[in-house]
Short mmCIF file of C-alpha atoms and ligand atoms in Angstrom, two decimals:
data_model
loop_
_atom_site.label_atom_id
_atom_site.label_comp_id
_atom_site.label_asym_id
_atom_site.label_seq_id
_atom_site.Cartn_x
_atom_site.Cartn_y
_atom_site.Cartn_z
CA UNK S 159 0.05 0.02 0.10
CA UNK S 160 1.75 3.24 -1.26
CA UNK S 161 0.23 6.35 0.15
CA UNK S 162 1.49 9.06 -2.02
CA UNK S 163 0.05 12.38 -1.12
CA UNK S 164 2.11 14.98 -2.66
CA UNK S 165 -0.15 17.94 -3.31
CA UNK S 166 0.67 21.50 -3.34
CA UNK S 167 -1.81 22.46 -0.51
CA UNK S 168 -0.50 25.73 0.28
CA UNK S 169 -2.23 26.85 3.51
CA UNK S 170 -4.77 24.26 3.19
CA UNK S 171 -4.69 22.86 6.54
CA UNK S 172 -7.73 21.71 8.39
CA UNK S 173 -10.48 24.19 9.11
CA UNK S 174 -10.07 24.21 12.88
CA UNK S 175 -9.23 27.15 14.92
CA UNK S 176 -5.80 25.51 15.67
CA UNK S 177 -4.78 25.31 11.88
CA UNK S 178 -1.16 26.02 11.37
CA UNK S 179 -0.67 29.07 9.53
CA UNK S 180 1.55 29.11 6.62
CA UNK S 181 3.89 32.03 6.14
CA UNK S 182 6.67 32.66 3.74
CA UNK S 183 9.82 30.75 4.48
CA UNK S 184 12.35 32.31 6.54
CA UNK S 185 15.69 32.91 4.71
CA UNK S 186 19.26 32.05 5.56
CA UNK S 187 21.01 35.31 4.20
CA UNK S 188 24.19 36.26 2.92
CA UNK S 189 24.25 38.78 5.79
CA UNK S 190 24.04 36.08 8.47
CA UNK S 191 26.80 34.11 6.73
CA UNK S 192 29.03 37.15 6.95
CA UNK S 193 28.68 36.92 10.74
CA UNK S 194 29.92 33.34 11.02
CA UNK S 195 32.92 33.11 13.32
CA UNK S 196 34.56 30.31 15.39
CA UNK S 197 34.28 31.48 18.94
CA UNK S 198 34.86 29.47 22.42
CA UNK S 199 31.21 29.16 22.67
CA UNK S 200 30.57 27.33 19.47
CA UNK S 201 33.75 25.45 18.59
CA UNK S 202 34.00 21.61 19.50
CA UNK S 203 37.13 20.42 21.37
CA UNK S 204 39.62 18.82 19.34
CA UNK S 205 39.42 15.04 19.38
CA UNK S 206 42.75 13.96 20.75
CA UNK S 207 41.81 10.47 21.63
CA UNK S 208 40.91 7.60 19.21
CA UNK S 209 37.06 7.09 19.58
CA UNK S 210 35.55 3.92 20.80
CA UNK S 211 34.56 1.94 17.72
CA UNK S 212 31.01 1.13 18.42
CA UNK S 213 30.34 -1.46 15.68
CA UNK S 214 33.76 -2.86 15.50
CA UNK S 215 32.86 -6.57 15.98
CA UNK S 216 30.22 -6.57 13.24
CA UNK S 217 32.77 -4.74 10.85
CA UNK S 218 30.31 -1.66 10.25
CA UNK S 219 30.77 2.07 9.84
CA UNK S 220 28.48 4.20 11.56
CA UNK S 221 27.43 7.88 10.71
CA UNK S 222 24.09 9.74 11.00
CA UNK S 223 22.26 8.62 14.07
CA UNK S 224 18.98 9.21 15.85
CA UNK S 225 17.28 7.97 19.04
CA UNK S 226 13.97 6.18 19.23
CA UNK S 227 11.63 8.78 20.54
CA UNK S 228 8.06 8.62 21.97
CA UNK S 229 5.43 10.70 19.98
CA UNK S 230 5.92 13.62 22.13
CA UNK S 231 9.56 13.74 21.08
CA UNK S 232 11.21 12.49 24.27
CA UNK S 233 13.70 9.82 24.33
CA UNK S 234 11.82 6.53 24.53
CA UNK S 235 13.07 3.94 27.40
CA UNK S 236 11.52 0.54 27.17
CA UNK S 237 12.05 -1.55 30.15
CA UNK S 238 15.11 0.19 31.08
CA UNK S 239 16.85 0.13 27.61
CA UNK S 240 17.22 2.88 25.20
CA UNK S 241 17.65 2.33 21.47
CA UNK S 242 19.25 4.59 18.74
CA UNK S 243 19.25 3.95 14.91
CA UNK S 244 22.25 4.73 12.67
CA UNK S 245 23.15 4.81 9.05
CA UNK S 246 25.78 1.78 8.87
CA UNK S 247 27.68 0.27 6.10
CA UNK S 248 29.39 -3.07 6.03
CA UNK S 249 33.08 -1.98 5.49
CA UNK S 250 34.17 -5.32 4.11
CA UNK S 251 31.93 -4.70 0.84
CA UNK S 252 34.08 -4.95 -2.20
CA UNK S 253 32.14 -2.07 -3.75
CA UNK S 254 33.45 0.32 -0.94
CA UNK S 255 36.93 1.54 -2.10
CA UNK S 256 36.88 4.84 -0.12
CA UNK S 257 34.58 6.11 2.60
CA UNK S 258 32.54 8.31 0.55
CA UNK S 259 31.29 5.09 -1.42
CA UNK S 260 29.39 3.98 1.74
CA UNK S 261 26.51 6.23 0.79
CA UNK S 262 25.33 3.81 -1.89
CA UNK S 263 25.26 0.94 0.68
CA UNK S 264 23.78 2.68 3.48
CA UNK S 265 21.50 0.61 5.89
CA UNK S 266 19.81 1.41 9.08
CA UNK S 267 21.09 -0.42 12.01
CA UNK S 268 20.30 -0.20 15.57
CA UNK S 269 22.07 -0.07 19.07
CA UNK S 270 20.62 -0.74 22.45
CA UNK S 271 22.03 -0.08 26.00
CA UNK S 272 20.91 0.01 29.63
CA UNK S 273 19.43 3.52 29.96
CA UNK S 274 22.20 5.68 31.57
CA UNK S 275 25.09 4.00 29.85
CA UNK S 276 27.06 4.57 26.64
CA UNK S 277 30.23 2.89 27.15
CA UNK S 278 31.47 -0.43 28.84
CA UNK S 279 29.47 -3.75 29.06
CA UNK S 280 26.09 -2.03 29.67
CA UNK S 281 26.85 0.60 26.84
CA UNK S 282 25.82 0.53 23.17
CA UNK S 283 25.66 -3.01 21.75
CA UNK S 284 24.90 -3.44 17.78
CA UNK S 285 21.53 -5.09 17.29
CA UNK S 286 21.98 -5.40 13.44
CA UNK S 287 20.33 -3.99 10.59
CA UNK S 288 16.49 -3.11 10.87
CA UNK S 289 15.33 -3.83 7.31
CA UNK S 290 15.05 -6.83 5.44
CA UNK S 291 17.49 -6.49 2.24
CA UNK S 292 14.48 -7.15 -0.01
CA UNK S 293 11.92 -5.15 1.68
CA UNK S 294 13.11 -1.40 1.97
CA UNK S 295 12.47 1.02 -0.80
CA UNK S 296 15.12 2.40 -2.91
CA UNK S 297 18.47 1.36 -3.59
CA UNK S 298 19.84 2.51 -0.16
CA UNK S 299 18.32 4.04 3.00
CA UNK S 300 19.44 7.36 4.20
CA UNK S 301 18.68 9.27 7.20
CA UNK S 302 15.42 9.47 9.08
CA UNK S 303 13.79 9.50 12.42
CA UNK S 304 11.97 6.74 14.68
CA UNK S 305 8.91 7.34 16.72
CA UNK S 306 7.59 4.64 19.08
CA UNK S 307 4.03 4.44 19.87
CA UNK S 308 3.52 3.11 23.35
CA UNK S 309 -0.17 2.04 22.92
CA UNK S 310 0.37 0.25 19.51
CA UNK S 311 3.77 -1.02 20.83
CA UNK S 312 5.26 -0.22 17.30
CA UNK S 313 8.20 1.59 15.67
CA UNK S 314 7.63 3.96 12.97
CA UNK S 315 10.62 4.11 11.07
CA UNK S 316 10.82 7.46 8.93
CA UNK S 317 13.75 7.09 6.30
CA UNK S 318 14.88 8.16 2.93
CA UNK S 319 14.51 5.70 0.10
CA UNK S 320 17.34 6.85 -2.07
CA UNK S 321 18.32 5.43 -5.52
CA UNK S 322 21.91 4.61 -6.48
CA UNK S 323 24.48 7.42 -6.80
CA UNK S 324 25.46 9.57 -8.71
CA UNK S 325 22.02 10.88 -9.13
CA UNK S 326 20.46 9.32 -5.99
CA UNK S 327 16.94 10.23 -6.30
CA UNK S 328 15.15 10.56 -2.94
CA UNK S 329 11.79 10.05 -1.64
CA UNK S 330 10.41 10.00 1.84
CA UNK S 331 9.48 6.56 3.24
CA UNK S 332 7.95 4.91 6.37
CA UNK S 333 8.36 1.44 7.53
CA UNK S 334 5.61 0.18 9.92
CA UNK S 335 5.12 -2.50 12.27
CA UNK S 336 8.45 -3.18 13.82
CA UNK S 337 8.28 -4.28 17.59
CA UNK S 338 10.69 -4.11 20.47
CA UNK S 339 11.38 -7.18 22.40
CA UNK S 340 13.49 -6.86 25.65
CA UNK S 341 15.05 -9.45 27.48
CA UNK S 342 17.62 -9.45 30.43
CA UNK S 343 20.64 -9.16 28.33
CA UNK S 344 19.48 -7.80 25.01
CA UNK S 345 16.93 -6.09 22.94
CA UNK S 346 15.68 -7.23 19.59
CA UNK S 347 14.07 -4.87 17.08
CA UNK S 348 11.98 -6.87 14.55
CA UNK S 349 11.69 -6.39 10.80
CA UNK S 350 8.93 -4.09 9.88
CA UNK S 351 5.68 -5.37 8.33
CA UNK S 352 5.16 -2.82 5.54
CA UNK S 353 7.16 -0.03 3.63
CA UNK S 354 5.39 3.09 2.26
CA UNK S 355 6.41 6.01 0.09
CA UNK S 356 4.95 9.10 1.79
CA UNK S 357 6.25 11.86 -0.54
CA UNK S 358 8.18 12.89 -3.41
CA UNK S 359 9.66 16.10 -4.87
CA UNK S 360 6.54 17.73 -6.60
CA UNK S 361 8.56 20.15 -8.93
CA UNK S 362 6.71 23.32 -7.52
CA UNK S 363 7.77 23.83 -4.09
CA UNK S 364 10.53 21.09 -4.08
CA UNK S 365 12.93 20.81 -7.01
CA UNK S 366 12.94 17.48 -8.99
CA UNK S 367 15.83 15.66 -10.10
CA UNK S 368 15.25 16.60 -13.76
CA UNK S 369 15.30 20.40 -13.06
CA UNK S 370 18.43 20.61 -11.15
CA UNK S 371 22.02 21.61 -11.99
CA UNK S 372 22.94 21.46 -8.38
CA UNK S 373 25.25 18.82 -6.39
CA UNK S 374 22.85 15.98 -5.29
CA UNK S 375 19.13 17.16 -5.33
CA UNK S 376 17.74 16.67 -1.85
CA UNK S 377 14.48 15.34 -0.79
CA UNK S 378 15.52 13.50 2.27
CA UNK S 379 16.06 13.14 6.11
CA UNK S 380 12.46 13.07 7.33
CA UNK S 381 12.03 14.22 11.06
CA UNK S 382 8.79 13.35 12.49
CA UNK S 383 7.40 15.40 15.24
CA UNK S 384 3.88 15.85 16.85
CA UNK S 385 2.85 19.62 16.64
CA UNK S 386 3.07 20.84 20.22
CA UNK S 387 0.22 23.15 19.68
CA UNK S 388 -2.20 21.44 17.45
CA UNK S 389 -1.27 17.93 18.27
CA UNK S 390 -1.10 17.10 14.30
CA UNK S 391 1.42 14.72 13.01
CA UNK S 392 4.00 16.63 10.82
CA UNK S 393 7.53 16.06 9.57
CA UNK S 394 10.26 18.31 8.25
CA UNK S 395 12.86 17.31 5.67
CA UNK S 396 15.81 18.54 3.44
CA UNK S 397 14.68 19.80 -0.15
CA UNK S 398 15.72 22.25 -2.68
CA UNK S 399 13.75 25.20 -3.84
CA UNK S 400 13.23 25.36 -7.62
CA UNK S 401 15.07 28.24 -9.29
CA UNK S 402 15.47 29.37 -12.75
CA UNK S 403 19.08 28.71 -14.06
CA UNK S 404 21.30 26.59 -16.40
CA UNK S 405 24.62 27.64 -15.31
CA UNK S 406 25.97 25.19 -12.83
CA UNK S 407 28.04 27.75 -11.02
CA UNK S 408 25.12 29.96 -10.36
CA UNK S 409 24.38 30.98 -6.91
CA UNK S 410 20.82 29.86 -7.69
CA UNK S 411 21.98 26.40 -7.74
CA UNK S 412 22.75 26.71 -4.07
CA UNK S 413 19.07 26.49 -3.08
CA UNK S 414 18.61 24.45 0.02
CA UNK S 415 15.49 24.41 1.88
CA UNK S 416 13.64 22.80 4.82
CA UNK S 417 10.36 21.24 3.74
CA UNK S 418 7.14 20.35 5.94
CA UNK S 419 4.51 17.90 5.22
CA UNK S 420 1.51 17.03 7.35
CA UNK S 421 -0.05 13.67 7.93
CA UNK S 422 -3.49 13.13 6.51
CA UNK S 423 -4.20 9.58 7.60
CA UNK S 424 -4.25 8.58 11.23
CA UNK S 425 -1.85 5.43 10.26
CA UNK S 426 0.62 8.03 8.97
CA UNK S 427 0.94 6.55 5.46
CA UNK S 428 -0.57 9.49 3.76
CA UNK S 429 0.95 13.01 3.77
CA UNK S 430 0.48 16.48 2.32
CA UNK S 431 3.30 18.49 1.24
CA UNK S 432 3.38 21.91 2.67
CA UNK S 433 5.45 24.92 1.49
CA UNK S 434 9.00 25.15 2.90
CA UNK S 435 9.51 26.60 6.22
CA UNK S 436 13.22 27.67 5.50
CA UNK S 437 15.18 28.52 2.41
CA UNK S 438 19.05 29.09 1.80
CA UNK S 439 18.68 30.22 -1.97
CA UNK S 440 21.93 31.86 -3.06
CA UNK S 441 23.52 30.68 0.37
CA UNK S 442 23.98 26.71 0.57
CA UNK S 443 22.68 23.91 -1.49
CA UNK S 444 22.35 21.59 1.49
CA UNK S 445 20.23 22.07 4.86
CA UNK S 446 20.70 18.61 6.08
CA UNK S 447 18.85 16.67 8.79
CA UNK S 448 16.58 19.45 10.02
CA UNK S 449 15.16 18.83 13.32
CA UNK S 450 13.35 20.88 16.12
CA UNK S 451 13.65 21.42 19.84
CA UNK S 452 10.57 22.92 21.63
CA UNK S 453 11.47 24.91 24.65
CA UNK S 454 9.78 27.73 26.53
CA UNK S 455 7.34 28.43 23.56
CA UNK S 456 10.30 28.71 21.11
CA UNK S 457 10.65 26.41 18.21
CA UNK S 458 14.47 25.81 17.82
CA UNK S 459 15.22 24.73 14.27
CA UNK S 460 18.66 23.11 13.66
CA UNK S 461 20.09 21.74 10.54
CA UNK S 462 23.65 20.86 9.43
CA UNK S 463 25.60 21.96 6.39
CA UNK S 464 29.14 21.28 4.79
CA UNK S 465 31.45 23.89 3.90
CA UNK S 466 31.54 22.69 0.21
CA UNK S 467 28.02 23.41 -0.29
CA UNK S 468 28.11 27.17 0.21
CA UNK S 469 27.47 29.36 -2.72
CA UNK S 470 30.49 30.17 -4.90
CA UNK S 471 30.03 34.04 -4.52
CA UNK S 472 30.61 33.67 -0.84
CA UNK S 473 33.98 32.28 -0.87
CA UNK S 474 36.90 34.48 -0.48
CA UNK S 475 38.42 33.15 -3.86
CA UNK S 476 36.87 30.66 -6.35
CA UNK S 477 34.31 28.24 -5.01
CA UNK S 478 33.89 24.72 -4.19
CA UNK S 479 34.83 23.73 -7.81
CA UNK S 480 38.20 25.71 -7.36
CA UNK S 481 38.55 24.67 -3.62
CA UNK S 482 40.43 27.73 -3.27
CA UNK S 483 40.16 30.66 -0.75
CA UNK S 484 38.32 30.58 2.71
CA UNK S 485 35.14 28.91 2.92
CA UNK S 486 32.30 30.98 4.03
CA UNK S 487 31.69 28.80 7.01
CA UNK S 488 32.75 25.55 8.68
CA UNK S 489 31.23 22.13 8.63
CA UNK S 490 28.67 22.92 11.32
CA UNK S 491 25.32 22.60 13.23
CA UNK S 492 23.23 25.78 12.61
CA UNK S 493 20.15 27.03 14.84
CA UNK S 494 17.39 29.40 14.59
CA UNK S 495 14.77 30.40 17.20
CA UNK S 496 11.06 30.58 15.87
CA UNK S 497 7.64 31.31 17.28
CA UNK S 498 6.07 28.39 15.41
CA UNK S 499 6.36 25.90 12.62
CA UNK S 500 6.27 28.78 10.00
CA UNK S 501 7.92 32.10 11.16
CA UNK S 502 9.40 34.23 8.36
CA UNK S 503 11.31 36.16 10.96
CA UNK S 504 12.76 33.34 12.87
CA UNK S 505 16.14 34.66 14.41
CA UNK S 506 19.59 33.13 13.77
CA UNK S 507 21.00 31.71 17.19
CA UNK S 508 24.10 33.72 18.06
CA UNK S 509 23.46 36.12 15.39
CA UNK S 510 25.17 33.94 12.73
CA UNK S 511 23.18 30.73 13.26
CA UNK S 512 26.48 28.93 13.94
CA UNK S 513 25.95 26.50 16.92
CA UNK S 514 28.57 23.86 16.83
CA UNK S 515 31.74 24.03 14.51
CA UNK S 516 34.78 21.75 14.12
CA UNK S 517 37.95 23.25 15.40
CA UNK S 518 40.20 24.93 12.85
CA UNK S 519 42.82 22.57 13.07
CA UNK S 520 40.60 19.42 12.43
CA UNK S 521 37.70 21.16 10.10
CA UNK S 522 36.40 17.78 9.08
CA UNK S 523 36.79 15.82 12.53
CA UNK S 524 33.01 15.34 12.98
CA UNK S 525 29.90 15.84 11.14
CA UNK S 526 26.09 15.22 11.25
CA UNK S 527 25.22 16.73 14.40
CA UNK S 528 21.80 16.19 16.09
CA UNK S 529 20.55 18.39 18.86
CA UNK S 530 18.34 16.89 21.42
CA UNK S 531 16.35 18.28 24.28
CA UNK S 532 18.12 18.04 27.68
CA UNK S 533 17.07 20.20 30.44
CA UNK S 534 17.22 23.99 29.49
CA UNK S 535 19.70 23.18 26.84
CA UNK S 536 20.79 20.29 24.54
CA UNK S 537 22.74 17.22 24.05
CA UNK S 538 24.51 17.23 20.59
CA UNK S 539 25.53 13.90 19.19
CA UNK S 540 27.57 13.57 15.95
CA UNK S 541 29.81 10.99 14.30
CA UNK S 542 33.66 11.10 13.96
CA UNK S 543 34.66 11.66 10.21
CA UNK S 544 38.27 12.54 9.65
CA UNK S 545 40.42 13.45 12.70
CA UNK S 546 43.15 14.79 10.82
CA UNK S 547 43.00 16.95 7.81
CA UNK S 548 45.95 15.80 6.04
CA UNK S 549 44.55 12.23 5.63
CA UNK S 550 42.16 13.36 2.89
CA UNK S 551 44.83 13.10 0.25
CA UNK S 552 45.41 9.42 1.21
CA UNK S 553 44.70 6.56 -1.25
CA UNK S 554 42.03 4.21 -0.83
CA UNK S 555 42.90 1.62 2.07
CA UNK S 556 44.67 4.24 4.08
CA UNK S 557 41.76 6.76 3.55
CA UNK S 558 39.58 4.04 4.88
CA UNK S 559 41.70 3.53 8.01
CA UNK S 560 41.63 7.06 8.60
CA UNK S 561 37.69 7.50 8.56
CA UNK S 562 36.11 7.49 11.93
CA UNK S 563 32.79 6.15 11.22
CA UNK S 564 31.75 5.74 14.68
CA UNK S 565 29.95 7.96 17.44
CA UNK S 566 31.85 11.02 18.54
CA UNK S 567 31.92 12.49 22.08
CA UNK S 568 28.66 14.04 22.54
CA UNK S 569 28.43 17.72 23.42
CA UNK S 570 26.23 19.68 26.26
CA UNK S 571 25.03 22.97 24.72
CA UNK S 572 23.47 25.63 26.85
CA UNK S 573 20.54 27.44 25.12
CA UNK S 574 19.58 30.81 26.68
CA UNK S 575 17.06 32.46 24.44
CA UNK S 576 18.83 33.15 21.15
CA UNK S 577 22.47 32.54 22.70
CA UNK S 578 23.88 29.05 22.81
CA UNK S 579 27.19 27.78 24.51
CA UNK S 580 28.99 24.45 24.40
CA UNK S 581 29.88 23.88 28.00
CA UNK S 582 30.86 19.93 28.31
CA UNK S 583 32.45 17.41 26.19
CA UNK S 584 30.59 14.02 27.07
CA UNK S 585 31.52 10.56 26.51
CA UNK S 586 31.41 9.08 22.98
CA UNK S 587 27.70 8.48 21.90
CA UNK S 588 26.15 9.91 25.01
CA UNK S 589 22.30 10.45 24.25
CA UNK S 590 19.95 12.65 26.74
CA UNK S 591 18.75 9.50 28.55
CA UNK S 592 22.33 8.39 29.42
CA UNK S 593 22.88 11.83 31.15
CA UNK S 594 19.95 11.51 33.57
CA UNK S 595 17.09 12.76 31.47
CA UNK S 596 13.66 11.10 32.00
CA UNK S 597 11.56 10.09 29.20
CA UNK S 598 8.04 11.38 29.46
CA UNK S 599 4.81 9.61 28.48
CA UNK S 600 6.24 6.07 29.05
CA UNK S 601 4.29 4.11 31.62
CA UNK S 602 7.08 1.51 31.91
CA UNK S 603 9.86 3.88 32.70
CA UNK S 604 10.70 3.67 36.34
C1 FRU V 125 24.32 13.80 6.25
C2 FRU V 125 23.63 13.06 5.03
C3 FRU V 125 22.17 13.14 5.04
C4 FRU V 125 21.99 11.91 4.37
C5 FRU V 125 23.04 10.83 4.75
C6 FRU V 125 23.48 9.94 3.54
O1 FRU V 125 25.32 13.43 6.73
O2 FRU V 125 24.13 13.81 3.77
O3 FRU V 125 21.60 14.21 4.58
O4 FRU V 125 20.62 11.32 4.59
O5 FRU V 125 23.99 11.73 4.99
O6 FRU V 125 24.63 9.05 3.81
#
C-alpha cells in the first residue's frame, strides 16, 4: 500500500481554529553568513583520543544517528533500555573503495544500551540492520527518525528511500510494524511489516532531479514530530527550492530548503506536502537533517551543512569547484529560534546561526550533529569523520583506515534565548537518556 500524497496544498490545513498558519519561508541570508565566526562558545574541542568503535566486531561504519523517541519527542526508554538508529555500512563490501562509497550501501542499523550507559558492558551494543534487504524501498536507505507508539507498541521508521548514486533520487518513506522485544541481556527490534512512500518532490515547492543543476538534489531526512500546539503529525525534511538557471556555477543552484509535510491519515501512511519553512537560496545547496527542539514556547530549528555546499560567490576566492580561498563557514550545526512552525522572522542563534563547528585544525573531524532536548539546553551527538585533515589526500585503504565511522563525544550545549554555548564534552555516543534525562509519556519507565 503506497500512500502518495504530494499535493501543493498551500495553506490548506484543516479548518479548525488551531490550524497551522503558513508563512513565507524564513531566509538564510548572506548577511547572516558574513557573521559566521568560530568562538569558544561554538567550537567543539579537538578530538585527541581515538574514539570507541561502536560496531567494530560487526565490521560496520556508523554515521548519521537518531534516538528512538516517543510521540511527544522525548527519548523512549523501554523496560530500562534505550535504542538508537544509525546509518551503517558493512565496510568489508568489495564495492566500497573509499569512505564516500558507503552512501550507496547505507542501511539502518540499531544499537541498545541500559539507559544511563553509553560505554562499557552496559553501553551500546550493535543489534544489526533493521530492514530486510529485499523489503526497504530504494537502492539504499538514508537518514530519518524513529517514533515509538506506546499504545500500539510499534516503531514508525521514517527514512529516505534513495536510488543509487550519482543522481540518488530521494523519496520520503515509512516502515511500519516493527516491535521491540526486551530480555535480561539484549533487545531485538523486529523487521518491519510494510514500507510506504510518503512523498516525492513535486517540482513546484520542491525541486525535482530533472530540473536541477545542483550537487545532489535533496528530498531526504524526514524528521517526525507531533505539533506541540495542534497535536497534528508533521515532519520536516531537507529539500531544494526550484530556481531558474542553467549555469552550474550560478548562486541560484545553491538552493537548499527545509520542507514540511502533514499527515492526512491516522496510520501515517498518507501525507500532504506543505510549503518550505526555510530557504537558503544563494547561500547553501544543503540544509541537511533538519530537526526541532521545543523549549519555552520557542521552536528551535537546527540543521547541518558542509563547507563545500556554500554558494560560490560567498567564498573569498573561487568556490567549491576551485577549492581555493576561505570557505564562508565551517562544517557545522546551525540553529534558528522561531515562534512556530512557520515564522518568516525566525532569528539566527548567536546572530550568525552557528551553534557547533569543528575546530580549525581539524575542520572535518565530526559531522551530522543532532541536537536533542536536555533540561534547559541540548545534548548534541555526531559521528567521527576524519580527525586529521592531512588524511584527505590518502589513497583507498589508508583513507579507509583514517575514516572514523563511529559516534563522537557528545556535547552539552546551553541554550539561553537566542544564545548558545558548548559547555561540556561528554562521552562518545551519549544521548539525553544517558545523562539523566527522564523520558516522558512512558508508563514503563521507572
Ligand atoms: C548527512 C547526510 C544526510 C543523508 C546521509 C546520506 O550526513 O548527507 O543528509 O541522509 O548523510 O548518507
